[in-house]
Short mmCIF file of C-alpha atoms in Angstrom, two decimals:
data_model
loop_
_atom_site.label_atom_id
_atom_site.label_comp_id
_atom_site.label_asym_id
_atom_site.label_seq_id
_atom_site.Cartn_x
_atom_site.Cartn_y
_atom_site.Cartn_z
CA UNK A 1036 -27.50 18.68 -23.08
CA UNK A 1037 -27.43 15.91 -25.73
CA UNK A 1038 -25.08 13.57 -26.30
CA UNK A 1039 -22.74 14.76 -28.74
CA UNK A 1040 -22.05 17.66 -26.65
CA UNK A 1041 -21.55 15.23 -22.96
CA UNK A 1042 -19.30 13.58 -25.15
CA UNK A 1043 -17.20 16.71 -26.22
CA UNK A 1044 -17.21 17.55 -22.37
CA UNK A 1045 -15.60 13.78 -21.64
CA UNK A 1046 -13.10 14.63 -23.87
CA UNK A 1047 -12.34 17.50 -21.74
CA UNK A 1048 -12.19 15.80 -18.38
CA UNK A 1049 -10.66 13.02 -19.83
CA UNK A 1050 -7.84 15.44 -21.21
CA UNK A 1051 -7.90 16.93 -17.58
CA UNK A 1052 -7.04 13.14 -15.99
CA UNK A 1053 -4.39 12.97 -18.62
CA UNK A 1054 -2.52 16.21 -18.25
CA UNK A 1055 -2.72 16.12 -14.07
CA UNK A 1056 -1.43 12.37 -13.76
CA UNK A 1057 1.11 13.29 -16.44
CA UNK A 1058 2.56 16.60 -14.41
CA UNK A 1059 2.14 14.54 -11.03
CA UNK A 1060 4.71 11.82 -12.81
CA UNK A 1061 6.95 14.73 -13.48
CA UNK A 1062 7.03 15.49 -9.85
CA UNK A 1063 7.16 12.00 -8.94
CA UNK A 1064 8.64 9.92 -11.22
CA UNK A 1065 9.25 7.15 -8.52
CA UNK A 1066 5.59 6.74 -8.93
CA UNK A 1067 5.16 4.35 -11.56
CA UNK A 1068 1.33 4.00 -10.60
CA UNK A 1069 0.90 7.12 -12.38
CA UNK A 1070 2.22 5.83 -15.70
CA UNK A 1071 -1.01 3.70 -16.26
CA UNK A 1072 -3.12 6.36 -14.92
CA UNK A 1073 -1.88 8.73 -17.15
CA UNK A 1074 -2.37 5.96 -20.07
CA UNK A 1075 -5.67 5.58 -18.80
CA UNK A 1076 -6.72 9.21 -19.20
CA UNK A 1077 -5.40 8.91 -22.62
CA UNK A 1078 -7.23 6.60 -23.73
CA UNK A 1079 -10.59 7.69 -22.04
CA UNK A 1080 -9.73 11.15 -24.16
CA UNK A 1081 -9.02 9.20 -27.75
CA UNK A 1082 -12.09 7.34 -27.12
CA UNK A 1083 -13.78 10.59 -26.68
CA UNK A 1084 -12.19 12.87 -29.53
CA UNK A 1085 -13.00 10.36 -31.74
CA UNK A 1086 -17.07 9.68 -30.42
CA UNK A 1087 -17.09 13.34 -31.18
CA UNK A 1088 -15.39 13.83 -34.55
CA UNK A 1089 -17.61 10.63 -35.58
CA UNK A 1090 -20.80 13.10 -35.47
CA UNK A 1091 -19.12 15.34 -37.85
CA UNK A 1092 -17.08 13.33 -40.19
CA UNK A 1093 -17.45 9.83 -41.67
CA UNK A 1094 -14.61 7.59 -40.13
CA UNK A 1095 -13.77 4.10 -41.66
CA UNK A 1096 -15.59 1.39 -40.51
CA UNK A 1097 -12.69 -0.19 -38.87
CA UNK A 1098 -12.11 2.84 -36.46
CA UNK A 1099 -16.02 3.52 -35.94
CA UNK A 1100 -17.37 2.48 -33.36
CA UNK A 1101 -14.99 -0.85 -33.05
CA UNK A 1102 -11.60 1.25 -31.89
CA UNK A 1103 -13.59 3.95 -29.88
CA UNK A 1104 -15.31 1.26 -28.03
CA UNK A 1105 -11.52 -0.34 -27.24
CA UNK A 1106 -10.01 2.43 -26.21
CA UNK A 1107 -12.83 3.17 -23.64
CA UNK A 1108 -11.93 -0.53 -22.28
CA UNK A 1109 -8.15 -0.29 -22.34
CA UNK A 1110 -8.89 2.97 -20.46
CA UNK A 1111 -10.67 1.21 -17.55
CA UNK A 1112 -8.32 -1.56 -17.82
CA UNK A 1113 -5.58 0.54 -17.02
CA UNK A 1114 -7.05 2.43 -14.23
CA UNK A 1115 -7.03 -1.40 -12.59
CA UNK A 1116 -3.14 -1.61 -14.33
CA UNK A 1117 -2.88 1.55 -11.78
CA UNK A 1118 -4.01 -0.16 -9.03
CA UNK A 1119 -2.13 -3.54 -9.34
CA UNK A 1120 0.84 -1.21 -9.59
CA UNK A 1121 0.01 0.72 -6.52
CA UNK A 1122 -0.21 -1.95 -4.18
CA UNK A 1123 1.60 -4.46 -5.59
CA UNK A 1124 4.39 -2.75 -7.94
CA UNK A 1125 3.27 -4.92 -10.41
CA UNK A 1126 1.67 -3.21 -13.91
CA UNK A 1127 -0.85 -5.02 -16.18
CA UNK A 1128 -0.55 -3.97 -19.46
CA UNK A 1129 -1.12 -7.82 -21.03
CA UNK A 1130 -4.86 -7.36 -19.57
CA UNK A 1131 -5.15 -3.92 -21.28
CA UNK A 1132 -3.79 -5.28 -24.55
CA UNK A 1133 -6.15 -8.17 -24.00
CA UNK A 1134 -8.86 -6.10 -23.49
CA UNK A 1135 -8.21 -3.54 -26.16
CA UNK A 1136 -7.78 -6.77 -28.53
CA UNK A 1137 -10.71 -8.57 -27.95
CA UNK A 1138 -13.34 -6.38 -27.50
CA UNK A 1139 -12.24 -4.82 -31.00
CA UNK A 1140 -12.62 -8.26 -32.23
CA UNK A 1141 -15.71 -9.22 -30.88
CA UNK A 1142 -17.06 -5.89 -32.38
CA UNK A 1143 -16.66 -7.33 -35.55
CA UNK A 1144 -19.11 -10.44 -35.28
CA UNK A 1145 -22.97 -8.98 -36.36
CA UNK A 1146 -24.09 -9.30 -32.91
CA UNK A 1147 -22.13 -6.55 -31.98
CA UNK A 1148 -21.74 -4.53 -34.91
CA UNK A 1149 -25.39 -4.46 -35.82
CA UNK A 1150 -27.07 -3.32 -32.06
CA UNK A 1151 -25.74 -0.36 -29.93
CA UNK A 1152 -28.14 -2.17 -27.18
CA UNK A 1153 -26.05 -5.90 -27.82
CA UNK A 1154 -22.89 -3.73 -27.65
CA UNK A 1155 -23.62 -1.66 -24.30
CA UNK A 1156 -24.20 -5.17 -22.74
CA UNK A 1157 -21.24 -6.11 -23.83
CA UNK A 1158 -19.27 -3.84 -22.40
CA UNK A 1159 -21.19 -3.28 -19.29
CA UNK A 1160 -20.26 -6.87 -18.34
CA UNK A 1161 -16.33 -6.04 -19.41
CA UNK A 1162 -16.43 -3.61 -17.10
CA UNK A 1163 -18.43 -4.57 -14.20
CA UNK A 1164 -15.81 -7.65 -14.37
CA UNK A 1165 -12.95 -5.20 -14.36
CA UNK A 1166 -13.82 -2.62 -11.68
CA UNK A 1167 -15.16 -6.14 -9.42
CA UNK A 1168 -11.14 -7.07 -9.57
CA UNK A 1169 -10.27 -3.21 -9.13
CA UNK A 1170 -13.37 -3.10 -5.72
CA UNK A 1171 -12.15 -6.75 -4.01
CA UNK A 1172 -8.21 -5.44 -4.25
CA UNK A 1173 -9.27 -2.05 -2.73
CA UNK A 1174 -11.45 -4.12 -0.54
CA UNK A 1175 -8.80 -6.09 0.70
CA UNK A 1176 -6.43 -3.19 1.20
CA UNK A 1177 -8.15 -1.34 3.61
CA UNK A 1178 -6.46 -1.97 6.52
CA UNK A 1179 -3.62 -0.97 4.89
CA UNK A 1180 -1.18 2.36 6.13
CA UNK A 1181 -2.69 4.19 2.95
CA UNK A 1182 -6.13 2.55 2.68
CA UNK A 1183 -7.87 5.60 3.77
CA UNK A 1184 -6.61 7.08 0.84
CA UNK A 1185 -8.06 4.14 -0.97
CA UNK A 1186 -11.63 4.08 0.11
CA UNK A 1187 -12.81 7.48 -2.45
CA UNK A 1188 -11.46 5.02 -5.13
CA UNK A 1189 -13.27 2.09 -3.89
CA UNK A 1190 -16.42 4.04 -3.44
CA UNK A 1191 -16.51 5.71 -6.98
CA UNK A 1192 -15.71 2.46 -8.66
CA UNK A 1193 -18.52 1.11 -6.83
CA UNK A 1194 -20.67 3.50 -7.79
CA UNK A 1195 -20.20 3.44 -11.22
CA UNK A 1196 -20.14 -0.63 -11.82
CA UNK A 1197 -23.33 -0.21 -9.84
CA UNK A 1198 -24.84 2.52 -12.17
CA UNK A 1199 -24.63 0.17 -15.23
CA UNK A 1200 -25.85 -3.04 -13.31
CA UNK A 1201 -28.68 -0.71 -12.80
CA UNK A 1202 -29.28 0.44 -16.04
CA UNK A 1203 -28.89 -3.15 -17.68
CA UNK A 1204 -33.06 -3.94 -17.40
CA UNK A 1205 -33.50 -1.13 -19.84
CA UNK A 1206 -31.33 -1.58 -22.19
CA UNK A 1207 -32.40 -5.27 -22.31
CA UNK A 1208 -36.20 -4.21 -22.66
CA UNK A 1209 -35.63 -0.77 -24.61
CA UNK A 1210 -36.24 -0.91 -28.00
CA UNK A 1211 -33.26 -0.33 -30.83
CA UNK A 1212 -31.32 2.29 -29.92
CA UNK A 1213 -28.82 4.60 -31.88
CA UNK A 1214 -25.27 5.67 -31.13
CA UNK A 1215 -26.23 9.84 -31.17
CA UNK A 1216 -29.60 9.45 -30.09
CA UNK A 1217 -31.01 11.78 -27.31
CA UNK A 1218 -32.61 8.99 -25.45
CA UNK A 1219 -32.57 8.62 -21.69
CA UNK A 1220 -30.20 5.36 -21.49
CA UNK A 1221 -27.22 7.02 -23.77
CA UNK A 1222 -27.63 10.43 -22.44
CA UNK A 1223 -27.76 9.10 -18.56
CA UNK A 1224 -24.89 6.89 -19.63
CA UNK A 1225 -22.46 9.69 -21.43
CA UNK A 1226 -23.43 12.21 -17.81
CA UNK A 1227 -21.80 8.80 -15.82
CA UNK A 1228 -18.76 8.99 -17.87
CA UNK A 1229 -18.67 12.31 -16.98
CA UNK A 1230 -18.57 12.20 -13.32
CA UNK A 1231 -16.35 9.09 -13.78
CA UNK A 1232 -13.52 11.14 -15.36
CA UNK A 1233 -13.85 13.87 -12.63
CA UNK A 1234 -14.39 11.77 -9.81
CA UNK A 1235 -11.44 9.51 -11.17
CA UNK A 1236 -8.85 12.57 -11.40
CA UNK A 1237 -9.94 13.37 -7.66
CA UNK A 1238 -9.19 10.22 -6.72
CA UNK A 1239 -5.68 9.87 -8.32
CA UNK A 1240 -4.92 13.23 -6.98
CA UNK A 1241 -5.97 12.32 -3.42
CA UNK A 1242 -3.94 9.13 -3.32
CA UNK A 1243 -1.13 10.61 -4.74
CA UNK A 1244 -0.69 13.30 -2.13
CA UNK A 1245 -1.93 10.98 0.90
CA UNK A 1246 1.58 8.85 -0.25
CA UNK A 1247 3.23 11.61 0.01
CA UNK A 1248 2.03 12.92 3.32
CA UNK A 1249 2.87 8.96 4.79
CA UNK A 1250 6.70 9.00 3.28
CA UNK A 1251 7.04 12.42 4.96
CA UNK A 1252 5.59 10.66 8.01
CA UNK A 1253 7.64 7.69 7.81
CA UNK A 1254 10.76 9.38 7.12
CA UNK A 1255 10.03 11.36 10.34
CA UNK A 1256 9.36 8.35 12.29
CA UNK A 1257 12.04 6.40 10.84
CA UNK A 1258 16.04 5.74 11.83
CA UNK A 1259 17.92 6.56 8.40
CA UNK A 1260 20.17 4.04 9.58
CA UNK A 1261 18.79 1.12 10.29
CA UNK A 1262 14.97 1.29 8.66
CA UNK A 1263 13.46 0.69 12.47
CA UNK A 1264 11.18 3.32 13.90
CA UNK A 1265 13.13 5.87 16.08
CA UNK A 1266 11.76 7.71 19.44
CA UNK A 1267 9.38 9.71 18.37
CA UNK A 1268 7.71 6.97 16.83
CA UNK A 1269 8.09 4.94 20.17
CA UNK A 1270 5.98 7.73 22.34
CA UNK A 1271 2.93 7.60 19.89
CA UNK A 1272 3.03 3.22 19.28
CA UNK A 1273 3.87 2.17 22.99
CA UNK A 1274 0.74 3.99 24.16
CA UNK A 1275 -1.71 3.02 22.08
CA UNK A 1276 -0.46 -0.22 21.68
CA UNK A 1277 -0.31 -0.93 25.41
CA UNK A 1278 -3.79 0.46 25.42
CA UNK A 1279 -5.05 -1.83 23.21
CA UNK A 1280 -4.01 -5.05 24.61
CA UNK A 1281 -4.86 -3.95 28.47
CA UNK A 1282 -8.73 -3.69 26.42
CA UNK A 1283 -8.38 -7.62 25.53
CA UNK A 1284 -6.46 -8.42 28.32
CA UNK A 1285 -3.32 -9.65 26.54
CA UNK A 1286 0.11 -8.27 27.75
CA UNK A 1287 2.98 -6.25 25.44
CA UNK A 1288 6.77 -7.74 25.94
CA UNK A 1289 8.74 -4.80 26.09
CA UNK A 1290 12.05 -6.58 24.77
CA UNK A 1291 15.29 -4.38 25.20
CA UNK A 1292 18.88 -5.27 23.14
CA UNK A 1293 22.17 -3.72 23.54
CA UNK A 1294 24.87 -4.37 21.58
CA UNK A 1295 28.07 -6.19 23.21
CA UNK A 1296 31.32 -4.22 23.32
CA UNK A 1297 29.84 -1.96 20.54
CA UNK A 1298 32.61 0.76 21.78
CA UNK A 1299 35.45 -1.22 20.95
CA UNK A 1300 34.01 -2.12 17.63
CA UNK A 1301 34.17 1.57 16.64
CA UNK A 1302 37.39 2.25 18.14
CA UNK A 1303 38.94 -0.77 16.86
CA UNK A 1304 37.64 -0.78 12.93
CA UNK A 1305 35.74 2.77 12.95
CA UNK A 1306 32.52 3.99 13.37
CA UNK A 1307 31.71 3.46 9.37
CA UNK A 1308 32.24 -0.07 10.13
CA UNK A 1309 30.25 -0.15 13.19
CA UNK A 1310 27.30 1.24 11.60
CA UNK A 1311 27.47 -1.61 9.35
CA UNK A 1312 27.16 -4.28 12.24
CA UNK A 1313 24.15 -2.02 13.97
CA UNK A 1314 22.22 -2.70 10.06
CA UNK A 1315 23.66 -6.18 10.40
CA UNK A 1316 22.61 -6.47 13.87
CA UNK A 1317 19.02 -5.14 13.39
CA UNK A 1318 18.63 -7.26 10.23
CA UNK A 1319 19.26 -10.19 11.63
CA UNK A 1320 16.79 -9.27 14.47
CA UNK A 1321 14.04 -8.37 12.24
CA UNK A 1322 14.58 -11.48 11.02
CA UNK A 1323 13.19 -13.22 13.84
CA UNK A 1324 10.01 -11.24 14.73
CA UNK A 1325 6.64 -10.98 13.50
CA UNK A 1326 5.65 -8.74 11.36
CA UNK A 1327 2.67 -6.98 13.55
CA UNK A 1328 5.39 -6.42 16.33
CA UNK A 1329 7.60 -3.62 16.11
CA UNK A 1330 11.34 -2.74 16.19
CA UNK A 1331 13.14 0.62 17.30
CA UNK A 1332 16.43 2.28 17.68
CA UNK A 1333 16.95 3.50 20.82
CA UNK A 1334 19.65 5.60 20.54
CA UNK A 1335 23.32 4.49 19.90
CA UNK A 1336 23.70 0.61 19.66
CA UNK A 1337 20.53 -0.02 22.12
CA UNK A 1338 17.02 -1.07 20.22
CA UNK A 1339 13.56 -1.87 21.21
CA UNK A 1340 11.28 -4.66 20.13
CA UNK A 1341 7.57 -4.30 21.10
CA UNK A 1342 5.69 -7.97 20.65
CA UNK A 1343 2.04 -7.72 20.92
CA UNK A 1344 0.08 -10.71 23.10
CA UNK A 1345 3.04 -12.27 24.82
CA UNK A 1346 4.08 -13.92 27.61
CA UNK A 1347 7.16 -15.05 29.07
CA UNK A 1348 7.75 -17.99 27.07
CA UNK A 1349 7.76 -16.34 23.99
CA UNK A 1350 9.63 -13.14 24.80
CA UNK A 1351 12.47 -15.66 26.41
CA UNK A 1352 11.96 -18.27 23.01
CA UNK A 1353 12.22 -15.11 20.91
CA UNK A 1354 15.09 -13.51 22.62
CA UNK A 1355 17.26 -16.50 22.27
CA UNK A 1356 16.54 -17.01 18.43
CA UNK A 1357 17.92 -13.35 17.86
CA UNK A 1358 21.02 -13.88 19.51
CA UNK A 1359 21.38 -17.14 18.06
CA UNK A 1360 20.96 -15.20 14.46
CA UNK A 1361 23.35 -11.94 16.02
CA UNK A 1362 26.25 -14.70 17.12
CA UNK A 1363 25.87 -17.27 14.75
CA UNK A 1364 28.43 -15.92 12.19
CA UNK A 1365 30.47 -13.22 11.68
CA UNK A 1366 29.67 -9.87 10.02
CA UNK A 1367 31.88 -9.00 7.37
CA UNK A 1368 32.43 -5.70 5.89
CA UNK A 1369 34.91 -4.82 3.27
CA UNK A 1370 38.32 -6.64 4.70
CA UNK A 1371 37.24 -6.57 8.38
CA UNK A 1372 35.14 -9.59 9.82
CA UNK A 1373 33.97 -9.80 13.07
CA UNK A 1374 31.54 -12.24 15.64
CA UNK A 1375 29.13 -9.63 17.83
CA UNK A 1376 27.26 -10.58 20.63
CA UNK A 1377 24.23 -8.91 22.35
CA UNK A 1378 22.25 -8.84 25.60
CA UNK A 1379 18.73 -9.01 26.09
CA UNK A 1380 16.39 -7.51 28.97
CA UNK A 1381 12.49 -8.18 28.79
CA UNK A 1382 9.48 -7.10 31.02
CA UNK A 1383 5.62 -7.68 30.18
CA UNK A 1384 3.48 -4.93 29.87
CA UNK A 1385 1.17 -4.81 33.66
CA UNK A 1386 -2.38 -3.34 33.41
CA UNK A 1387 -1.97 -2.61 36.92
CA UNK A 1388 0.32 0.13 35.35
CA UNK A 1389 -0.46 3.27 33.84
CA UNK A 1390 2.36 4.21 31.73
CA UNK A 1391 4.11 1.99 29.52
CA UNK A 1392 7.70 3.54 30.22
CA UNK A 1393 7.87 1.71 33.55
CA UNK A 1394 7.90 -1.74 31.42
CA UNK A 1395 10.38 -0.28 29.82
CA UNK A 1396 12.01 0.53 32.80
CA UNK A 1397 11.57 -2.86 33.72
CA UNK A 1398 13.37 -4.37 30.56
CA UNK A 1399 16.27 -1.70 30.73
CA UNK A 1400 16.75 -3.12 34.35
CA UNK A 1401 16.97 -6.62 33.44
CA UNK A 1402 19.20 -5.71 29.80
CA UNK A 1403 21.80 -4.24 32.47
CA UNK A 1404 21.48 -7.84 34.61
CA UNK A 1405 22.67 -9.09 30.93
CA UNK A 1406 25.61 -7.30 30.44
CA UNK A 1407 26.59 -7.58 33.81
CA UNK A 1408 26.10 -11.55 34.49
CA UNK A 1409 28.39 -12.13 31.39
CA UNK A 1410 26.53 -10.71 28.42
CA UNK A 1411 25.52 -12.32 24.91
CA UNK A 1412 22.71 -13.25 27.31
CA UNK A 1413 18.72 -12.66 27.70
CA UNK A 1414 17.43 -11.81 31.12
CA UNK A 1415 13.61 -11.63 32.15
CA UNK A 1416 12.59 -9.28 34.79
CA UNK A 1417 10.92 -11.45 36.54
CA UNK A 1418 14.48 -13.28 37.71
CA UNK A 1419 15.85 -10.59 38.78
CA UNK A 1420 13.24 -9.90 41.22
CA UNK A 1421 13.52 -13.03 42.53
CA UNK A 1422 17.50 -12.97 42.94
CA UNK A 1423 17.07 -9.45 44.80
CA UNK A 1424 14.21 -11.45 46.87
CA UNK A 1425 15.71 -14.14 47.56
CA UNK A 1426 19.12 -12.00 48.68
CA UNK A 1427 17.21 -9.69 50.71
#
């Protein structure tokens, strides 16, 4: 197949990428990644309706081959635009005007203008520099909830940056080539824009649906209420958690909290104000943890905080910060204002133990030593041995 006709069959995949990231944003239009992606398969299928018309027809030397060759780059830069936006909610669309801008400019110097070879190296560095930024974010991401969704892009971006570091040597050493010519370098190169487009529309697709798949996920593991991770979230995490720091012989502080007098709030001000204070409540919490620990509701106005490699210092040094930030001022909602307390029970994970419910068996045990000794109190497990010990 020659040239002119791998470029007619971009234009196809290219319109393909286009029209699927453009019905996906229909579906999703909460999805602003897709916006870029869908300008990016626009662009990729201007660049190649207009390589193909080129053959035929006699554009104006201020279109051929200066604005094909930009939109090709604003394409790619927008697939990274897509990316920033992904991860970061954050779109790029001064680096694709940049790009579009000066690589149209720099096409106008003789260097460029007069050598297809000077102008593939050109652009083979733009884009090599691009899809590096696009690889080392990807990179970097991996560990993310959703960077197995990631990895197909990383690969194929990879692949493809690696394709024209490859083919560099013989463009450097190949003698003058032409822009419709059937040799090996354009042909090889048009057949990589190819897969690109395909591969690229897989890859959108795939991410797009794995996002999905993790809301649904999330939203099942999730209290609507509060944002913290409910029960069935608790069964999966405590496990393998526990699990994992029994393997590097660290311990898990199972820490319990329990909302003072929570019935009286409802009866006294309603439960539509009470659900404010558990929000409240569990903000100010999550305030005060880590972010690789994890928080979740119980049931009712009792929560669970899970703190990975602890020890009794910090669970007690932790506990005391949250109900410094719970009973430090009041909660206001609407006209009513009110000062809550809470109690605190906490137990360390024991690798003598097999199941991680009997740490938090443990905690509940010392949470009701709380609320009995007083409340707006944190009581370690460990104590309350001793008091039954030393009693006995």
């Amino acid at each position: 197949m020659d040239t002119l006709s791998l470029a007619t069959t971009n234009a196809i995949a290219a319109f393909i990428m286009m029209l699927v990231m453009f019905l996906l944003l229909k579906v999703s239009k909460d999805d602003k990644y897709l916006v870029d992606w869908t300008f990016a398969g626009s662009f990729f299928f201007l660049y190649a309706i207009l390589a193909s018309l080129s053959a035929h027809i006699t554009l104006h030397p201020l279109i051929f081959p200066a604005v094909i060759n930009s939109l090709f780059m604003a394409g790619h830069a927008a697939v990274l635009s897509g990316i920033s936006r992904l991860l970061f909610g954050r779109s790029c669309w001064k680096l694709i005007l940049v790009v579009a801008i000066v690589s149209y400019i720099a096409q106008q110097f003789p260097f460029l203008r007069d050598s297809v070879n000077n102008r593939l190296m050109f652009f083979y560095l733009f884009i090599c520099a691009i899809y590096v930024a696009g690889i080392s974010v990807l990179w970097k991401s991996r560990y993310l909830e959703s960077g197995r969704a990631l990895k197909p892009l990383m690969w194929v971006m990879t692949a493809y940056a690696t394709q024209l570091i490859l083919r560099a040597p013989i463009i450097i050493f190949e003698d003058s080539l032409t822009i419709f010519g059937s040799e090996f370098i354009q042909t090889s190169g048009t057949l990589a824009v190819l897969g690109l487009f395909f591969t690229l529309t897989l890859c959108f697709t795939f991410i797009f649906f794995w996002k999905k798949e993790l809301h649904l996920r999330n939203i099942a593991m999730t209290d609507h209420l509060t944002g913290w991770l409910n029960r069935t979230a608790l069964s999966t995490l405590a496990k393998n958690i526990t699990a994992a720091c029994n393997r590097d012989n660290s311990k898990v502080g199972f820490l319990v909290l329990d909302i003072d007098y929570f019935k009286q709030i409802n009866d006294n001000f309603g439960h539509s104000f009470g659900d404010s204070v558990i929000k409240e409540v569990c903000r100010r919490a999550k305030s005060q943890i880590r972010t690789c620990d994890f928080a979740f509701r119980l049931g009712g106005e009792e929560f669970l905080i899970l703190v990975k490699n602890a020890n009794e210092h910090t669970l007690q040094t932790l506990s005391e910060r949250i109900l410094y930030a719970i009973n430090s001022s009041k909660i206001m909602t609407g006209n009513n204002s009110i000062r809550v307390s809470a109690s605190i029970g906490f137990a360390l994970s024991d690798e003598t133990e097999e199941r991680w419910e009997s740490t938090l068996d443990k905690a509940d045990k010392a949470l009701y030593h709380s609320k009995e000794t007083g409340r707006n109190k944190a009581t370690n497990i460990q104590s309350v041995l001793k008091q039954v010990a030393t009693s006995s």
